[in-house]
PDB file of C-alpha atoms in Angstrom:
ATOM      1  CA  UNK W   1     -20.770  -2.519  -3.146  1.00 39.00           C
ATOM      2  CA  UNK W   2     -17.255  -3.067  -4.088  1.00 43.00           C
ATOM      3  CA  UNK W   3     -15.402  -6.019  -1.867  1.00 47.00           C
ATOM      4  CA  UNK W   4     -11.998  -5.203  -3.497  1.00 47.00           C
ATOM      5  CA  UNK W   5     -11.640  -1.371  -3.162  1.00 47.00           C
ATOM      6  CA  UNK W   6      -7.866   0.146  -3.283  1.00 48.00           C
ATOM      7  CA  UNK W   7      -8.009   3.536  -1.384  1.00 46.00           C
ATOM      8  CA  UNK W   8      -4.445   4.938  -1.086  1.00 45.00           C
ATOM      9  CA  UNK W   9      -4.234   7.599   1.395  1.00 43.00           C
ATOM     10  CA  UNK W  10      -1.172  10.071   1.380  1.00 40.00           C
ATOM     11  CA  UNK W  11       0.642  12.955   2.958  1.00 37.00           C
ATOM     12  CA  UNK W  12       3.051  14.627   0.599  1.00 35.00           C
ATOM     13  CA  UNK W  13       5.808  12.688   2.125  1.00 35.00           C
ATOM     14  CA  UNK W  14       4.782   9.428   0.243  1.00 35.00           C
ATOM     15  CA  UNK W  15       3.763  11.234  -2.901  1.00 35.00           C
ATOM     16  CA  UNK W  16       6.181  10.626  -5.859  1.00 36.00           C
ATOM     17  CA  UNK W  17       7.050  14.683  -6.788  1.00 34.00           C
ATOM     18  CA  UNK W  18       8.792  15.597  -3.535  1.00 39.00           C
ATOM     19  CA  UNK W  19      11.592  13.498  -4.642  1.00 43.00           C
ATOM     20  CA  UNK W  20      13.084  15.895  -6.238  1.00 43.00           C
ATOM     21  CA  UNK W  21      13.095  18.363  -3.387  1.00 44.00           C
ATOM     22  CA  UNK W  22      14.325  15.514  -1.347  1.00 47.00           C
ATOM     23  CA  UNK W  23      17.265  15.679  -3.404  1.00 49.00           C
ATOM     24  CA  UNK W  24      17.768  19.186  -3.430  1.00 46.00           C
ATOM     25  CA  UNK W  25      17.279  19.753   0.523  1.00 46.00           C
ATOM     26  CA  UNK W  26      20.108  16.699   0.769  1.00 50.00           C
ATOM     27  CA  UNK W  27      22.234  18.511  -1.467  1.00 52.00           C
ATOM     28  CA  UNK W  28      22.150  21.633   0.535  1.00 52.00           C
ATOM     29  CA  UNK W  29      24.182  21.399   3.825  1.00 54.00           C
ATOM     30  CA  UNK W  30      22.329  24.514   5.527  1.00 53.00           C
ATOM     31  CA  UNK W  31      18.742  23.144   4.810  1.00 51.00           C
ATOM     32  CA  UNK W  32      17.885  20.051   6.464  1.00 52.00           C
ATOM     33  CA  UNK W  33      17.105  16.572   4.510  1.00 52.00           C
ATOM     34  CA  UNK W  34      14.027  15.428   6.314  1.00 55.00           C
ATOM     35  CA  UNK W  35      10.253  16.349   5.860  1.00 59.00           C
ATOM     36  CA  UNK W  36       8.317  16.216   8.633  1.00 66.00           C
ATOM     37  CA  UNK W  37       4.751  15.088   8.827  1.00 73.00           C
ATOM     38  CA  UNK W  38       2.169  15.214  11.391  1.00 77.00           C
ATOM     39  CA  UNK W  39      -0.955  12.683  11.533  1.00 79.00           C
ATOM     40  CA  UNK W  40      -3.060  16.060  10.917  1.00 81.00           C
ATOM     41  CA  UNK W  41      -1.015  16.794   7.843  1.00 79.00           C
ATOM     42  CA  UNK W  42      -2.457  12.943   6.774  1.00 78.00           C
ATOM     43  CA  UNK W  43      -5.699  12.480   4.089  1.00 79.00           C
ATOM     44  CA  UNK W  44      -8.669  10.809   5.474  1.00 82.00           C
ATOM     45  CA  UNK W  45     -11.711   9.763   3.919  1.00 83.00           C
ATOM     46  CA  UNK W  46     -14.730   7.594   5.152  1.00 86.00           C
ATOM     47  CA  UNK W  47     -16.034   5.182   3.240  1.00 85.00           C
ATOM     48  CA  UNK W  48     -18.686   2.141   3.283  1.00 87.00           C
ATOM     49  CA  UNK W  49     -18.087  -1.717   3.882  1.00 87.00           C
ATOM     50  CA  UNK W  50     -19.957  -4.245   4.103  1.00 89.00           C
ATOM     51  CA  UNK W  51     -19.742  -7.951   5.496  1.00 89.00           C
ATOM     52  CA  UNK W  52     -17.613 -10.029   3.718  1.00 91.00           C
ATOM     53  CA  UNK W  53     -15.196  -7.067   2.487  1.00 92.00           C
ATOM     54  CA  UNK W  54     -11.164  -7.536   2.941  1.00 93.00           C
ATOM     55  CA  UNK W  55      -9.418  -4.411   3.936  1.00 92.00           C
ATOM     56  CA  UNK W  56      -5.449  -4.347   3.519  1.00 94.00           C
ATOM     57  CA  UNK W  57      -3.751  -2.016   5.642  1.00 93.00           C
ATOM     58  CA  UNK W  58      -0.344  -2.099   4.584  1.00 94.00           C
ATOM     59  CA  UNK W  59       2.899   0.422   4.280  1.00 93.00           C
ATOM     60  CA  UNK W  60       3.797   1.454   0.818  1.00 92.00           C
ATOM     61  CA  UNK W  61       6.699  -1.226   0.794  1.00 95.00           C
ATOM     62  CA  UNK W  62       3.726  -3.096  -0.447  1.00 96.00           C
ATOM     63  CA  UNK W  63       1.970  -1.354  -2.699  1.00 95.00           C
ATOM     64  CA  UNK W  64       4.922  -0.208  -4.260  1.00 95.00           C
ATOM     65  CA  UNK W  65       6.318  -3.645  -5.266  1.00 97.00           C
ATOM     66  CA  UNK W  66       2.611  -5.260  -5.999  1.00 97.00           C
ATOM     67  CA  UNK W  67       0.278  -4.167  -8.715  1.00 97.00           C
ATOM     68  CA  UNK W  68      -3.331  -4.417  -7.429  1.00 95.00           C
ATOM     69  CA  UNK W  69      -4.400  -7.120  -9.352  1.00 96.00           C
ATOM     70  CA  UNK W  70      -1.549  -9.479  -7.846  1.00 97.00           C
ATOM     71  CA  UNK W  71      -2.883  -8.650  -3.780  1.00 96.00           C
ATOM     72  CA  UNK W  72      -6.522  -9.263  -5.221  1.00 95.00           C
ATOM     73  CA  UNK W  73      -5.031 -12.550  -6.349  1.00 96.00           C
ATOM     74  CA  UNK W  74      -3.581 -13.019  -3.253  1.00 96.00           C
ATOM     75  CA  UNK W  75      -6.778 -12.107  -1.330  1.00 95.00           C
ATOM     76  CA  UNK W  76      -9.098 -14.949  -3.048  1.00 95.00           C
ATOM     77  CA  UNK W  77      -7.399 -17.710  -1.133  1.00 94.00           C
ATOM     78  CA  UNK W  78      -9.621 -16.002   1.862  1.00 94.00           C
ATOM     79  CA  UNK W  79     -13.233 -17.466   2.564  1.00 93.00           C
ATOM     80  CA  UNK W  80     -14.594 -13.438   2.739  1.00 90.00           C
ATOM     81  CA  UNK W  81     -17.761 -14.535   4.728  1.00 89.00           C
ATOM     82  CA  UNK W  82     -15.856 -17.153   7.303  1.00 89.00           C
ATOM     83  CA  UNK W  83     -12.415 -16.227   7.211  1.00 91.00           C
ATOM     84  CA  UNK W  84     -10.227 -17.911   9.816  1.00 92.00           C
ATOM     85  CA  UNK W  85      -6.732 -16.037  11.894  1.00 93.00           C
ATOM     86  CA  UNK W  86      -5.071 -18.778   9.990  1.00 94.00           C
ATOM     87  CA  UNK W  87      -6.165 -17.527   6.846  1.00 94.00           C
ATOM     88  CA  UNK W  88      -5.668 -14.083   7.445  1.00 95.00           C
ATOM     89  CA  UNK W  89      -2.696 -14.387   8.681  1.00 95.00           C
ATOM     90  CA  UNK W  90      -1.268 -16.755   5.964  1.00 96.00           C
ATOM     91  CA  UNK W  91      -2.135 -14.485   3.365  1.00 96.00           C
ATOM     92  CA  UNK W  92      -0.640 -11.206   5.051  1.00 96.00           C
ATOM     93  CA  UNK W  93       2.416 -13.426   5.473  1.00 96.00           C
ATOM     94  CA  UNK W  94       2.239 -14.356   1.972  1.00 97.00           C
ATOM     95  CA  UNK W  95       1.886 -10.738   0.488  1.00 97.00           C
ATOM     96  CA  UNK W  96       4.715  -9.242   2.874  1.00 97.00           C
ATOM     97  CA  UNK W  97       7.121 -12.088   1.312  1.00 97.00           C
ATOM     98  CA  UNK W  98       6.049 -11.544  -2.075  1.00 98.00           C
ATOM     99  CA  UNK W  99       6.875  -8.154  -2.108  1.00 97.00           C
ATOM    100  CA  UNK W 100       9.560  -8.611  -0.586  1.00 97.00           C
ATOM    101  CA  UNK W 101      10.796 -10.972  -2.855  1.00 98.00           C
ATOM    102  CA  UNK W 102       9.603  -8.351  -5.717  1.00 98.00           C
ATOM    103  CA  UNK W 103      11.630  -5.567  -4.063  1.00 97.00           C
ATOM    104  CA  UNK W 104      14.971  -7.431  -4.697  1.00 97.00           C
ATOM    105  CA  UNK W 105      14.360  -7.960  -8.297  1.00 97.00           C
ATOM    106  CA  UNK W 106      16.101  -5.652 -10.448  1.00 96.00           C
ATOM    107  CA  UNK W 107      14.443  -6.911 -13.424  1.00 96.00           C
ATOM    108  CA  UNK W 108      10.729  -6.423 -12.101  1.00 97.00           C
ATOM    109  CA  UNK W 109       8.589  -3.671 -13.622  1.00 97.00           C
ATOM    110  CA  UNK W 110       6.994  -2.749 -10.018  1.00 97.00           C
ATOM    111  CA  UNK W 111       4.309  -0.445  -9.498  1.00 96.00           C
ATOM    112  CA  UNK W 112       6.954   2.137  -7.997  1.00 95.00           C
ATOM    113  CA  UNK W 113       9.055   1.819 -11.221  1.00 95.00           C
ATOM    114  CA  UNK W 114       6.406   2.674 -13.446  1.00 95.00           C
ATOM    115  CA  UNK W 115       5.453   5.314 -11.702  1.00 92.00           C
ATOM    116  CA  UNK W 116       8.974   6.789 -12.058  1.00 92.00           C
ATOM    117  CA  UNK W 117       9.271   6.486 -15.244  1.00 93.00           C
ATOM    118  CA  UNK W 118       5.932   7.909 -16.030  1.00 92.00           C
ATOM    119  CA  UNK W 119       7.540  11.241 -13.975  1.00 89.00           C
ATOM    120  CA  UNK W 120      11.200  10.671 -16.443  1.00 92.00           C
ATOM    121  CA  UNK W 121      12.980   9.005 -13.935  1.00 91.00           C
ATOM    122  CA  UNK W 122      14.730   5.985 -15.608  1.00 92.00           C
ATOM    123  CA  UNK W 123      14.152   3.306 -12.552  1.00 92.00           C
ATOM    124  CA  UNK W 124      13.686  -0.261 -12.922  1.00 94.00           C
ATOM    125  CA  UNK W 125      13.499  -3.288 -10.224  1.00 95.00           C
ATOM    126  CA  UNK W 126      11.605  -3.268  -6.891  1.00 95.00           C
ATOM    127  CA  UNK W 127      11.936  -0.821  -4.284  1.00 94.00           C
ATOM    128  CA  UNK W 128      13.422  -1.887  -0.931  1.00 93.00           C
ATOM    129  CA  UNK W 129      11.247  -0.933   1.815  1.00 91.00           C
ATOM    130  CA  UNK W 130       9.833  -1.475   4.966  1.00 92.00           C
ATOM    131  CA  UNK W 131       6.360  -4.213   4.563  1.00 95.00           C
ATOM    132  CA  UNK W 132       3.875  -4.578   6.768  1.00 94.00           C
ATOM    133  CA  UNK W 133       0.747  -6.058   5.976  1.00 95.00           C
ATOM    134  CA  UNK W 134      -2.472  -6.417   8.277  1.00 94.00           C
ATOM    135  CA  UNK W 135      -5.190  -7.804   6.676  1.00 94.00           C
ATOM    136  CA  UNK W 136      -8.680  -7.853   8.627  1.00 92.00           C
ATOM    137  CA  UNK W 137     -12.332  -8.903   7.353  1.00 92.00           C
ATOM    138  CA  UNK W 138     -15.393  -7.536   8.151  1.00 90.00           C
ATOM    139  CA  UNK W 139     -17.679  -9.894   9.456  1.00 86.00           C
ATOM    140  CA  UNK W 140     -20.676  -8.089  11.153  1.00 81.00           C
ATOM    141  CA  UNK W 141     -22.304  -4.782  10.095  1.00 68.00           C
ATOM    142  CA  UNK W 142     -25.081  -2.780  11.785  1.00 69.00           C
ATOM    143  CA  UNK W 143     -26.675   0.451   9.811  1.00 65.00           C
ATOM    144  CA  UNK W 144     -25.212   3.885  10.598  1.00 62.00           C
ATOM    145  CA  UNK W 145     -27.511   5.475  13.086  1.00 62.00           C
ATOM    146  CA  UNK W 146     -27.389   8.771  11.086  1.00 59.00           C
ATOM    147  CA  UNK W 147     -29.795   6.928   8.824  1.00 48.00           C
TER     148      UNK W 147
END
């Protein structure tokens, strides 16, 4: 079982494409700018943990500014099978000011960035965002009845 799983869940909102129509509906004064979503419009997807297992829930201020591999990084300073509030909670601290941090660089190659320029868009630096991180740990399982 996999204790560091990445599962990014989008509605077409988030999704890197509809910038383009962002621009054009902005452009346009008789369409409106904004795209609205509804929670059923959202993916969803079920999937297994186990005791010791991290989960980040977090907005994509986050994961746009930090690669995977740095939150995993991040995410070791946590005892998986006794964490402690204090250790959560340091860490989600940590990882919201970190990316933070990353989102004001102009230099930074962030996650968002390479996306972009993987679509043609010439972007570099961070991407200022709302963050919000919760981290929680999972540290009691029971079997699923339907087995």
């Amino acid at each position: 079982m996999c204790n560091h799983c990445f599962l990014s869940l989008t509605n077409f909102f988030y999704c890197f494409r509809p910038l383009s129509l962002l621009n054009f509906l902005s452009s346009s004064p008789s369409l409106t700018p904004y795209i609205i979503g509804r929670p059923s419009d959202a993916d969803t997807a079920t999937i297994s943990i186990q005791r010791g297992d991290l989960i980040v829930m977090a907005t994509d201020g986050l994961f746009d500014n930090m690669f995977q591999k740095q939150i995993v990084e991040r995410l070791q300073q946590i005892d998986r099978y006794a964490p402690s509030y204090e250790d959560l909670k340091t860490v989600a601290d940590r990882l919201a000011a970190d990316a933070r941090d990353l989102a004001m660089d102009e230099q930074y190659m962030s996650p968002f960035a390479v996306k972009a320029q993987h679509y043609g868009i010439n972007f570099r630096g961070g991407k200022l965002d709302d963050i919000t991180v919760l981290l929680a740990s999972v540290v009691d399982c029971w079997p699923d009845e339907k087995t």
